[in-house]
JSON list of C-alpha atoms in Angstrom, two decimals:
[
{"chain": "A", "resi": 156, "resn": "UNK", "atom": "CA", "xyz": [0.00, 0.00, 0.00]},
{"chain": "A", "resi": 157, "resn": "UNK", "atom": "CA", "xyz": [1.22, 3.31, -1.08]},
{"chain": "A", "resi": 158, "resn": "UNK", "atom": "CA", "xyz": [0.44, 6.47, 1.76]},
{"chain": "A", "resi": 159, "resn": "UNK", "atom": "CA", "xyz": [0.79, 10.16, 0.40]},
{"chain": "A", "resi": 160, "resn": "UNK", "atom": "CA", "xyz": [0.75, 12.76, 2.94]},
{"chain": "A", "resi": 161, "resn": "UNK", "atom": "CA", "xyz": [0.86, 16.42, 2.10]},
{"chain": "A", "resi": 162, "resn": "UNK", "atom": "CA", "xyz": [1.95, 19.54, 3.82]},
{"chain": "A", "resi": 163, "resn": "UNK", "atom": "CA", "xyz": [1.64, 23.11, 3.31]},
{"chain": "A", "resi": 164, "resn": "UNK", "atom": "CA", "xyz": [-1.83, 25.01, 3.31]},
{"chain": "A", "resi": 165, "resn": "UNK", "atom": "CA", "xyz": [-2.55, 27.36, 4.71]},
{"chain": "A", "resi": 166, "resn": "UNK", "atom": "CA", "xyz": [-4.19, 31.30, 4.49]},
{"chain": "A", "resi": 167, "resn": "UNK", "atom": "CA", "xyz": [-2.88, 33.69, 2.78]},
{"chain": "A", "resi": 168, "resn": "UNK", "atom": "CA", "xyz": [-3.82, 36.99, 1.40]},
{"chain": "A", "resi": 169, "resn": "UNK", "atom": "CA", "xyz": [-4.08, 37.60, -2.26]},
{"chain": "A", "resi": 170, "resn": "UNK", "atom": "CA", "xyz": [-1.14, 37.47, -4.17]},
{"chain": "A", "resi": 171, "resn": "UNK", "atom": "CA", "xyz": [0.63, 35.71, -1.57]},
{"chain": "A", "resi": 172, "resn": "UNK", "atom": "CA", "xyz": [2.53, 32.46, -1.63]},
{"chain": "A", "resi": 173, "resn": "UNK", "atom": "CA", "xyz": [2.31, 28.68, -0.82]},
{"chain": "A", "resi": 174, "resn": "UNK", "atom": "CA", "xyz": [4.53, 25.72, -1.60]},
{"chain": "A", "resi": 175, "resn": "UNK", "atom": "CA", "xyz": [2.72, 22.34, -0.92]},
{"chain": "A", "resi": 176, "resn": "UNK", "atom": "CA", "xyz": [4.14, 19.21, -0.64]},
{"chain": "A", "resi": 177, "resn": "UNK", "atom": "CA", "xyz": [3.30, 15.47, -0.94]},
{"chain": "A", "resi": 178, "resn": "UNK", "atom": "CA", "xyz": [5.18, 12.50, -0.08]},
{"chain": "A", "resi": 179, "resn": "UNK", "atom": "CA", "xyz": [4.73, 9.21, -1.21]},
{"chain": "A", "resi": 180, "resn": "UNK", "atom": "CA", "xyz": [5.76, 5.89, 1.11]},
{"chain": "A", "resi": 181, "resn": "UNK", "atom": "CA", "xyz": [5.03, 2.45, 1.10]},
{"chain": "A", "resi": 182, "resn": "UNK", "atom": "CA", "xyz": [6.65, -0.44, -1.27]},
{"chain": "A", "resi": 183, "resn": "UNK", "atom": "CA", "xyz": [6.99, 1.39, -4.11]},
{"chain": "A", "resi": 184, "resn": "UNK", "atom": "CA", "xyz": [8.90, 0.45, -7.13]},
{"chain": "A", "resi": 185, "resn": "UNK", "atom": "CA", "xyz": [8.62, 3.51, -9.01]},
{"chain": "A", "resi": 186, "resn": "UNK", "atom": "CA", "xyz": [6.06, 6.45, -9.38]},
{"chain": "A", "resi": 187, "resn": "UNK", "atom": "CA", "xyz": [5.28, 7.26, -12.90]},
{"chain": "A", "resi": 188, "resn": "UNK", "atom": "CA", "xyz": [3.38, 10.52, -12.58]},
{"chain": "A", "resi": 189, "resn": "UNK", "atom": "CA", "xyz": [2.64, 13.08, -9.77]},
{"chain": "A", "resi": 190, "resn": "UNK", "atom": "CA", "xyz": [-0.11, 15.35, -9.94]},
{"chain": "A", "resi": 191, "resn": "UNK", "atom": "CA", "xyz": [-1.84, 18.04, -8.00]},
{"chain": "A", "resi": 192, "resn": "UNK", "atom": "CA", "xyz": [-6.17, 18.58, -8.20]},
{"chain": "A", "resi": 193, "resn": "UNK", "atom": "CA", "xyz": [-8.19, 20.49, -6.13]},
{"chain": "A", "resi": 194, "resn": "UNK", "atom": "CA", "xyz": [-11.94, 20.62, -5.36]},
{"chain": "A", "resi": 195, "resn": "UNK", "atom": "CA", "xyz": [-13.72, 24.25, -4.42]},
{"chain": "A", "resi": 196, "resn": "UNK", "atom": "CA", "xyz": [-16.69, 23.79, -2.64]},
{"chain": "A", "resi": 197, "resn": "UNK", "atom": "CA", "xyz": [-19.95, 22.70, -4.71]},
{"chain": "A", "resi": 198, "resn": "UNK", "atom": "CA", "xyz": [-17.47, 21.89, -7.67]},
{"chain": "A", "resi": 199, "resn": "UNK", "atom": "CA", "xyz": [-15.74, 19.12, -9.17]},
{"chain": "A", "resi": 200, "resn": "UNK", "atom": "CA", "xyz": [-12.39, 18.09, -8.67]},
{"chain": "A", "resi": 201, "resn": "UNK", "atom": "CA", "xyz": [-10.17, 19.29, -11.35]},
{"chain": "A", "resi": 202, "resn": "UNK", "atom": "CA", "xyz": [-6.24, 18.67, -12.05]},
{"chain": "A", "resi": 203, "resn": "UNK", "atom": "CA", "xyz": [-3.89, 21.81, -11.53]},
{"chain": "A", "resi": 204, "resn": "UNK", "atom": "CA", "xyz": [-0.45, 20.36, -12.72]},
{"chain": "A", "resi": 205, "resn": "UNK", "atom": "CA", "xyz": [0.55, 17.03, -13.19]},
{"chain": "A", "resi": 206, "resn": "UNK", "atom": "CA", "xyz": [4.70, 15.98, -13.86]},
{"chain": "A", "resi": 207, "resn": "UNK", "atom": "CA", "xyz": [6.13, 12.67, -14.85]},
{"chain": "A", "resi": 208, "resn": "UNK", "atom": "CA", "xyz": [9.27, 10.42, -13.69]},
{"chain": "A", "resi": 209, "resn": "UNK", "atom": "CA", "xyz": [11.10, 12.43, -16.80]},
{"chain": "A", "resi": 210, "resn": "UNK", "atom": "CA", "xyz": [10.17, 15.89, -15.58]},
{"chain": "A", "resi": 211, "resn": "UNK", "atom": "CA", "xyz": [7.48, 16.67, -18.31]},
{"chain": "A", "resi": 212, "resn": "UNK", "atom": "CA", "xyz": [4.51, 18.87, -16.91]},
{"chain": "A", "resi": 213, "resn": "UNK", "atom": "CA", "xyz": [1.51, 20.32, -17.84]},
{"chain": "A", "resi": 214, "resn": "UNK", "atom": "CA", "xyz": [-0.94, 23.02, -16.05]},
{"chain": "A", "resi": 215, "resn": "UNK", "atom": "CA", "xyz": [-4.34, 24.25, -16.34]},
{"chain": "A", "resi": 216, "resn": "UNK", "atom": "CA", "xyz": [-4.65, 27.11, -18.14]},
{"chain": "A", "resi": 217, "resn": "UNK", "atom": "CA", "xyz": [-6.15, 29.23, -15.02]},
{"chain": "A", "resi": 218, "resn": "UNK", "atom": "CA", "xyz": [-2.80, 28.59, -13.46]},
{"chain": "A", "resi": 219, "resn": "UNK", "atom": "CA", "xyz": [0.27, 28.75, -16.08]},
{"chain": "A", "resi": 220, "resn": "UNK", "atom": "CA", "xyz": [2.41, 31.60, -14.97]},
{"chain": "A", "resi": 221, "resn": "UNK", "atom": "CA", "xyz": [1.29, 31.40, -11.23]},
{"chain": "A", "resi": 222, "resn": "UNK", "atom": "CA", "xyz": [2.03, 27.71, -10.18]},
{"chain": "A", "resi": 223, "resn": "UNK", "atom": "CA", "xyz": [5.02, 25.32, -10.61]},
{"chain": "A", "resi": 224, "resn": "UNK", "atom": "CA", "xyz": [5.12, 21.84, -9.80]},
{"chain": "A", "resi": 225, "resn": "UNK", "atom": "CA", "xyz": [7.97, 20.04, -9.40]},
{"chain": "A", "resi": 226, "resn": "UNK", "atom": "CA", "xyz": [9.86, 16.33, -7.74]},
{"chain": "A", "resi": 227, "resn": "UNK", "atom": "CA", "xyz": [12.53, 14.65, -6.30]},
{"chain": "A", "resi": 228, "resn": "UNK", "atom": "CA", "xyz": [12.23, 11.07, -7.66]},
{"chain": "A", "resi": 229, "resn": "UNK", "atom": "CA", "xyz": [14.75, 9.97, -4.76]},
{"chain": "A", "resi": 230, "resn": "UNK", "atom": "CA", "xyz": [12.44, 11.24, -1.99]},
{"chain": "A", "resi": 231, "resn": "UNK", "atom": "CA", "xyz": [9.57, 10.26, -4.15]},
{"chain": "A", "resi": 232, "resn": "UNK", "atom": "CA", "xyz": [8.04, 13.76, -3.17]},
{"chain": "A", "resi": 233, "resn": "UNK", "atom": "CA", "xyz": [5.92, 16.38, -5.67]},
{"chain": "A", "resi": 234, "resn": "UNK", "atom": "CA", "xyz": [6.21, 19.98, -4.67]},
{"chain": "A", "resi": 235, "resn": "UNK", "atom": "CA", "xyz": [3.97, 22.64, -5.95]},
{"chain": "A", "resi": 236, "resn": "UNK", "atom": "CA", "xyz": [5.07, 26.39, -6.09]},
{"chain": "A", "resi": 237, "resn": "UNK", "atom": "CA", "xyz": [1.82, 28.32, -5.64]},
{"chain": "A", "resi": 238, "resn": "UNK", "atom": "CA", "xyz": [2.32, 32.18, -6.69]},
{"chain": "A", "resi": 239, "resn": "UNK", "atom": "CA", "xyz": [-0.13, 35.39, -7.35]},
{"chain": "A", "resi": 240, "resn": "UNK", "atom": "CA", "xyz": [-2.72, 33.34, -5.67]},
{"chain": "A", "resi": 241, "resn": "UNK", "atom": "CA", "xyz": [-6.25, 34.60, -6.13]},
{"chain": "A", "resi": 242, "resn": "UNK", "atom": "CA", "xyz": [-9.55, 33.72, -3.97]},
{"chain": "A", "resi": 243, "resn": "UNK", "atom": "CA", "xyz": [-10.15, 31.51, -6.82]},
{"chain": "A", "resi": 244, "resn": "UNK", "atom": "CA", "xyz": [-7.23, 29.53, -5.82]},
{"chain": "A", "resi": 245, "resn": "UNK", "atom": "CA", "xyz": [-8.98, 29.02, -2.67]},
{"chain": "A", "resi": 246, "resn": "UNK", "atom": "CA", "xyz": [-9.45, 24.85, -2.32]},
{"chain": "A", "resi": 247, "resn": "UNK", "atom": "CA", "xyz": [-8.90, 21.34, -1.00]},
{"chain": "A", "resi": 248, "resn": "UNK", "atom": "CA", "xyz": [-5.79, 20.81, -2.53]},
{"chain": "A", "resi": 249, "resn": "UNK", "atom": "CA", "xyz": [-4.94, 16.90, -3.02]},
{"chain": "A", "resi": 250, "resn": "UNK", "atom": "CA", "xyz": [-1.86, 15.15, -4.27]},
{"chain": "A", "resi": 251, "resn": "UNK", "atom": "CA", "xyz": [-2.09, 12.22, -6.45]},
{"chain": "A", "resi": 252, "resn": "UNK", "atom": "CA", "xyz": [0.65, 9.61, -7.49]},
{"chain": "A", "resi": 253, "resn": "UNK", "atom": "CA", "xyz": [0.52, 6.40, -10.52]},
{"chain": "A", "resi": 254, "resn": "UNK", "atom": "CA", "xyz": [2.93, 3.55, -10.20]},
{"chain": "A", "resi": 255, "resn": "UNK", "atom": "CA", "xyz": [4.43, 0.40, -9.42]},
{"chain": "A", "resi": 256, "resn": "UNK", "atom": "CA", "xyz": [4.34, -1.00, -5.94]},
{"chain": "A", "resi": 257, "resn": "UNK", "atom": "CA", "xyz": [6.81, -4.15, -4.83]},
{"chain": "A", "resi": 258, "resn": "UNK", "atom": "CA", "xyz": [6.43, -7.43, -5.02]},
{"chain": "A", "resi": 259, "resn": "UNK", "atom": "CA", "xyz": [3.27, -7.91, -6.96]},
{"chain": "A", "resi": 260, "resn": "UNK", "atom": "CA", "xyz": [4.43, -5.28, -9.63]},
{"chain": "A", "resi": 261, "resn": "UNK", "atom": "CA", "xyz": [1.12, -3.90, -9.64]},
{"chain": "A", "resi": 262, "resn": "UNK", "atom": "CA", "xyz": [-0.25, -0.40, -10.89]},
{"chain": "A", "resi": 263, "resn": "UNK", "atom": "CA", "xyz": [-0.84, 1.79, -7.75]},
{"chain": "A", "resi": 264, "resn": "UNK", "atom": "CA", "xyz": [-2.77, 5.01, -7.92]},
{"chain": "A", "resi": 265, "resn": "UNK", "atom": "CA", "xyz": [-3.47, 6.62, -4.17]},
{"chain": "A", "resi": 266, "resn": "UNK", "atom": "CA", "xyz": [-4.70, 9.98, -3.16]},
{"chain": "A", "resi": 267, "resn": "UNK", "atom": "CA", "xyz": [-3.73, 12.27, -0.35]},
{"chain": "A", "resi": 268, "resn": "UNK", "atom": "CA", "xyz": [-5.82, 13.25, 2.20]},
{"chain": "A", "resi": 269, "resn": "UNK", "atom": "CA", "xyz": [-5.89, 16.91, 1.29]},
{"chain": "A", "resi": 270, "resn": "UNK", "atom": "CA", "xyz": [-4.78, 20.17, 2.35]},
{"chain": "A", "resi": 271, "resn": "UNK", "atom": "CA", "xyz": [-6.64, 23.42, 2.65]},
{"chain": "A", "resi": 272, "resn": "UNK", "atom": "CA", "xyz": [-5.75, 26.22, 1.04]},
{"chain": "A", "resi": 273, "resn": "UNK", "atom": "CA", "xyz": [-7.78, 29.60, 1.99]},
{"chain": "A", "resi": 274, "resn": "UNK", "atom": "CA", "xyz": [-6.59, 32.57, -0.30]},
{"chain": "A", "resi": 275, "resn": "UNK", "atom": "CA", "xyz": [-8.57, 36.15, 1.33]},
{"chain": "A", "resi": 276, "resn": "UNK", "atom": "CA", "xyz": [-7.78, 39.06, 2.37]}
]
């Protein structure tokens, strides 16, 4: 079984910052892709930036500019660089991670629990 656990929400006033981050544990034998979504109340949940094991990202087009995501394969760990946040930024942020997990050599995709992020003034 493959735990995330992410850190790093908070509140912060518009145009502030936040970095979050998500770590990955468990019997893992590699993580293909990281990814961040978040849900806004009374919304679906949508994908912000996603990066693979080769460093290739994409964003959402209401963040490119603002956020950055980014890993270190050998801490298995996704960071993402929030910047000029807006109140539309404001969300349950959750980390998400695809790949192989030990000994059965299985797919693996697991969630985070979530982290708040409350951007106001």
């Amino acid at each position: 079984q493959v735990q995330l656990v992410e850190s790093g929400g908070g509140l912060v006033q518009p145009g502030g910052s936040l970095r979050l981050s998500c770590a990955a544990s468990g019997s893992i034998v590699s993580i293909n892709a990281m990814a961040w979504y978040r849900q806004a109340p009374g919304k679906t949940r949508e994908l912000v930036a996603a990066i693979t094991s080769g460093g290739s990202t994409n964003y959402a087009d209401s963040v490119k500019g603002r956020f950055t995501i980014s890993r270190d394969n050998a801490k298995n760990t996704v960071y993402l660089q929030m910047n000029s946040l807006k109140p539309e930024d404001t969300a349950v942020y959750y980390c998400r991670a695809l790949g192989v997990v030990a000994g059965t050599g299985a797919d693996f995709g697991s969630w985070g629990q979530g982290t708040q992020v409350t951007v106001s003034s």
